[in-house]
mmCIF file of C-alpha atoms in Angstrom:
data_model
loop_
_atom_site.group_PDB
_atom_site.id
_atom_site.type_symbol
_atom_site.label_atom_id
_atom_site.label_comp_id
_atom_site.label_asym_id
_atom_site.label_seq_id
_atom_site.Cartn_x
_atom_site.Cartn_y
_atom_site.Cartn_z
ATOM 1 C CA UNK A 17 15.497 38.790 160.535
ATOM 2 C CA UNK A 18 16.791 37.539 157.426
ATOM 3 C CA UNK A 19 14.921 37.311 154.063
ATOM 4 C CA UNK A 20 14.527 34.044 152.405
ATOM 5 C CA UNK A 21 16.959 33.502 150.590
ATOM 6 C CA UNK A 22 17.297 34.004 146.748
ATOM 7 C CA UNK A 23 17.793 31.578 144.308
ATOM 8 C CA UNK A 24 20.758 32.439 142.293
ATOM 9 C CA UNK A 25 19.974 29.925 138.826
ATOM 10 C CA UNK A 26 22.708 28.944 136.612
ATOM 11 C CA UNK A 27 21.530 31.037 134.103
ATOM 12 C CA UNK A 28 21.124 33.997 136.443
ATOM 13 C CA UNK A 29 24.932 33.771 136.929
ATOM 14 C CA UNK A 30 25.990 33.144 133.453
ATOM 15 C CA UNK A 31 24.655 36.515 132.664
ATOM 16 C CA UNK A 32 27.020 38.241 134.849
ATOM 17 C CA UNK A 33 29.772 36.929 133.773
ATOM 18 C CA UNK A 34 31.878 38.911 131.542
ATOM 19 C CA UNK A 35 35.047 38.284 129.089
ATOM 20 C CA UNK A 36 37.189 40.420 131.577
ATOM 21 C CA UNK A 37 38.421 38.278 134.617
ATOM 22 C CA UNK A 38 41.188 38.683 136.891
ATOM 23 C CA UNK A 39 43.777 36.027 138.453
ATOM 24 C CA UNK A 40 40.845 35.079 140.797
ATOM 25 C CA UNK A 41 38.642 34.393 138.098
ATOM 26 C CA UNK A 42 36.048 37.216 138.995
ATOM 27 C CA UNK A 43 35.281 39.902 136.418
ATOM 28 C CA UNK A 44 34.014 43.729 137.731
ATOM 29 C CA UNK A 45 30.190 42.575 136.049
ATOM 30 C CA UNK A 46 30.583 39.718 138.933
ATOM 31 C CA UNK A 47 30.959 42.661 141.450
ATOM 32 C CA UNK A 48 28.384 44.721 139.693
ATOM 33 C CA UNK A 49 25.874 42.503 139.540
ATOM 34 C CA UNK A 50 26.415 41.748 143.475
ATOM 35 C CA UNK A 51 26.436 45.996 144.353
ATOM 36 C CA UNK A 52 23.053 46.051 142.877
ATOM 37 C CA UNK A 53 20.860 43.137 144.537
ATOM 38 C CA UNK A 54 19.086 44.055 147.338
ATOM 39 C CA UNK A 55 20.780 41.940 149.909
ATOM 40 C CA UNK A 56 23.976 43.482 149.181
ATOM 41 C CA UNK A 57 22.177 47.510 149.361
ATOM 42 C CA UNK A 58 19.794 45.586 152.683
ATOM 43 C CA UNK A 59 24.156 44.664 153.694
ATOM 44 C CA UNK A 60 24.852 48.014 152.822
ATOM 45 C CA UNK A 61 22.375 49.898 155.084
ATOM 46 C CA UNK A 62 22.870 47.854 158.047
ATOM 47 C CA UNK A 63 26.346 48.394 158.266
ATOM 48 C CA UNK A 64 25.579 52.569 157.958
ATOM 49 C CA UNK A 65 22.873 51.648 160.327
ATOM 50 C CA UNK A 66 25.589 51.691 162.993
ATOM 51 C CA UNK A 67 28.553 53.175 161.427
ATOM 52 C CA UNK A 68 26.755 56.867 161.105
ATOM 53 C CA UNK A 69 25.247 57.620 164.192
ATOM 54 C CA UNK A 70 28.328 55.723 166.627
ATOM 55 C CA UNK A 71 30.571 58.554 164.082
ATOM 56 C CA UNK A 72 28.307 61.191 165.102
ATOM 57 C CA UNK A 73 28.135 60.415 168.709
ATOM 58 C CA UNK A 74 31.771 59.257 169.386
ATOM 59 C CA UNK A 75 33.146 63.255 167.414
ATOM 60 C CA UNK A 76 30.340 65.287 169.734
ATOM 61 C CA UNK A 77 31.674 63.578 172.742
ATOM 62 C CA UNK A 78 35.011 64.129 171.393
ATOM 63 C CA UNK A 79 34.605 67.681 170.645
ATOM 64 C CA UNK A 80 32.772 68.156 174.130
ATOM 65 C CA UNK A 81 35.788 66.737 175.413
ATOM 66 C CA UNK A 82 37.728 69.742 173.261
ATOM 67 C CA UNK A 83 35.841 72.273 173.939
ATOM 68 C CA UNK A 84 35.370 71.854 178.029
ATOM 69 C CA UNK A 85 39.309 71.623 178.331
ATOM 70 C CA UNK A 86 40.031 74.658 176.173
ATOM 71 C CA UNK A 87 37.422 76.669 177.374
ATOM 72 C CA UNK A 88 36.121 75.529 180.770
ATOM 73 C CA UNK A 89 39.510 74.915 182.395
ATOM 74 C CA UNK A 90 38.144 75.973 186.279
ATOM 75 C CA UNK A 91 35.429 72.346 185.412
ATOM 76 C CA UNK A 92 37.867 70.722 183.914
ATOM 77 C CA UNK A 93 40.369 71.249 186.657
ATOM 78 C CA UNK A 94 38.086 70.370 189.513
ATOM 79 C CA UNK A 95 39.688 67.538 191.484
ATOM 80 C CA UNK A 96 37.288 64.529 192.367
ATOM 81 C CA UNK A 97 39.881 62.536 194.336
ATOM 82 C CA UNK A 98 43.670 62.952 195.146
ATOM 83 C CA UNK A 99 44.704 64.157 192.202
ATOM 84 C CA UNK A 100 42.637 63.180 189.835
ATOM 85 C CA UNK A 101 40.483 65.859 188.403
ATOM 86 C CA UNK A 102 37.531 65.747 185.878
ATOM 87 C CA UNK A 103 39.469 66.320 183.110
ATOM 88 C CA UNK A 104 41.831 62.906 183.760
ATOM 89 C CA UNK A 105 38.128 61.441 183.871
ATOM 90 C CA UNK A 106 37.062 62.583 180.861
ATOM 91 C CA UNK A 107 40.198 61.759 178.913
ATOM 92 C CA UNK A 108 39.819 58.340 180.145
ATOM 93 C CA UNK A 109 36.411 58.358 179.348
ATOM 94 C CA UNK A 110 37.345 58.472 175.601
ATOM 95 C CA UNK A 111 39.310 55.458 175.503
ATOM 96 C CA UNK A 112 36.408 53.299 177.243
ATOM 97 C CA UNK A 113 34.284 54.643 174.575
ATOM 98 C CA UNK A 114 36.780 53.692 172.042
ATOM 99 C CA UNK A 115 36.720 50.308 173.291
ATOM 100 C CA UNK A 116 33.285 49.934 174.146
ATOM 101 C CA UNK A 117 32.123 50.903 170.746
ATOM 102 C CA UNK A 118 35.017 47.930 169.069
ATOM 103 C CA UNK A 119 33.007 45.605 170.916
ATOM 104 C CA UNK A 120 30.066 47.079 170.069
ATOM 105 C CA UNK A 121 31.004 47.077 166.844
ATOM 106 C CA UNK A 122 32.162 43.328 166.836
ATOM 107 C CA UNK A 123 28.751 42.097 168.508
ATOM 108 C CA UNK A 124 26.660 43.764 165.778
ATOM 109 C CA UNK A 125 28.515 42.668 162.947
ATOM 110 C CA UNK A 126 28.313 39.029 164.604
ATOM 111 C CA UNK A 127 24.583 39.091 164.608
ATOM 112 C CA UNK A 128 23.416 41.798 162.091
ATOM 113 C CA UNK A 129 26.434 41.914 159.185
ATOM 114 C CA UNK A 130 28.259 38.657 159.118
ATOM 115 C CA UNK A 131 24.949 36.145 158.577
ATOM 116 C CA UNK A 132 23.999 38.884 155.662
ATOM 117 C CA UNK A 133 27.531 38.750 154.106
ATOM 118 C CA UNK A 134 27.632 34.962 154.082
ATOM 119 C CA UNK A 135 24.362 34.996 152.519
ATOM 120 C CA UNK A 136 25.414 36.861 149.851
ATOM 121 C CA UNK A 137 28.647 34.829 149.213
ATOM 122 C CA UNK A 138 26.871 31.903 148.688
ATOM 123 C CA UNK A 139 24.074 33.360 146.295
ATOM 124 C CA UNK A 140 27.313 34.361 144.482
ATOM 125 C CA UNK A 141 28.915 30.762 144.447
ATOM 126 C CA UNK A 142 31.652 32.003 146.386
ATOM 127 C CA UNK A 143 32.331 28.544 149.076
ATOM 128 C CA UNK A 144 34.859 28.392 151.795
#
C-alpha cells in the first residue's frame, strides 16, 4: 500500500537545484535530494525485498545442482524414463527457475516497484 503522497512545493524544489546541470537539465543535488527521501530508500528496500533472497535461493539451488553432479554421480545418473536421468531433470530444472523467477520478477515490479517509481518521478517534476 502506497503512502500518500508528498507534496513536492516550488520552493522545496528550488532548493535542490544546483548551478551544475547536465544536457538534460538535471544537476547531481537533483539526484541527491531524490536518494535521500524516503520513498526513494521505501523504492529502495522493496526492490532488495526480492532481489536478495531470489539471489540466495536461485545460487543454493545452483550449487546443489553442482555439488550432486560432482559428487553424487550414482543419484545423479539414475534414469527416471528412457534415457532421461535425474541429472537431465535437474539441469532443466534450472532454466524453469530462471524463467520462472523473470516473471516473477516482472509481476512484482508491476505491482510493488513500478507504482513507487512513478510516484517518485512525479514528486520530482519529471512528466512523460
Amino acid at each position: 500500500m502506497l503512502s500518500p503522497r508528498r507534496s513536492v512545493t516550488p520552493t522545496t524544489r528550488r532548493s535542490c537545484v544546483s548551478s551544475e546541470t547536465d544536457v538534460s537539465g538535471r544537476s547531481e543535488t537533483d539526484f541527491e535530494h531524490l536518494q535521500a527521501t524516503p520513498e526513494f530508500a521505501r523504492l529502495r528496500r522493496a526492490l532488495r525485498r526480492f532481489v536478495f533472497p531470489m539471489t540466495v535461493a536461485f545460487l543454493a539451488w545452483y550449487l546443489l545442482y553442482v555439488l550432486l553432479t560432482a559428487y553424487a554421480r550414482d543419484f545423479v545418473s539414475t534414469k527416471v524414463f528412457g534415457s532421461v536421468n535425474v541429472g537431465f531433470l535437474l539441469g532443466w530444472g534450472q532454466f524453469v527457475t530462471t524463467f520462472g523467477i523473470a516473471i516473477l520478477y516482472s509481476r512484482y515490479a508491476d505491482r510493488k516497484l513500478d507504482p513507487q517509481a512513478e510516484q517518485i518521478r512525479e514528486e520530482a517534476g519529471e512528466h512523460r
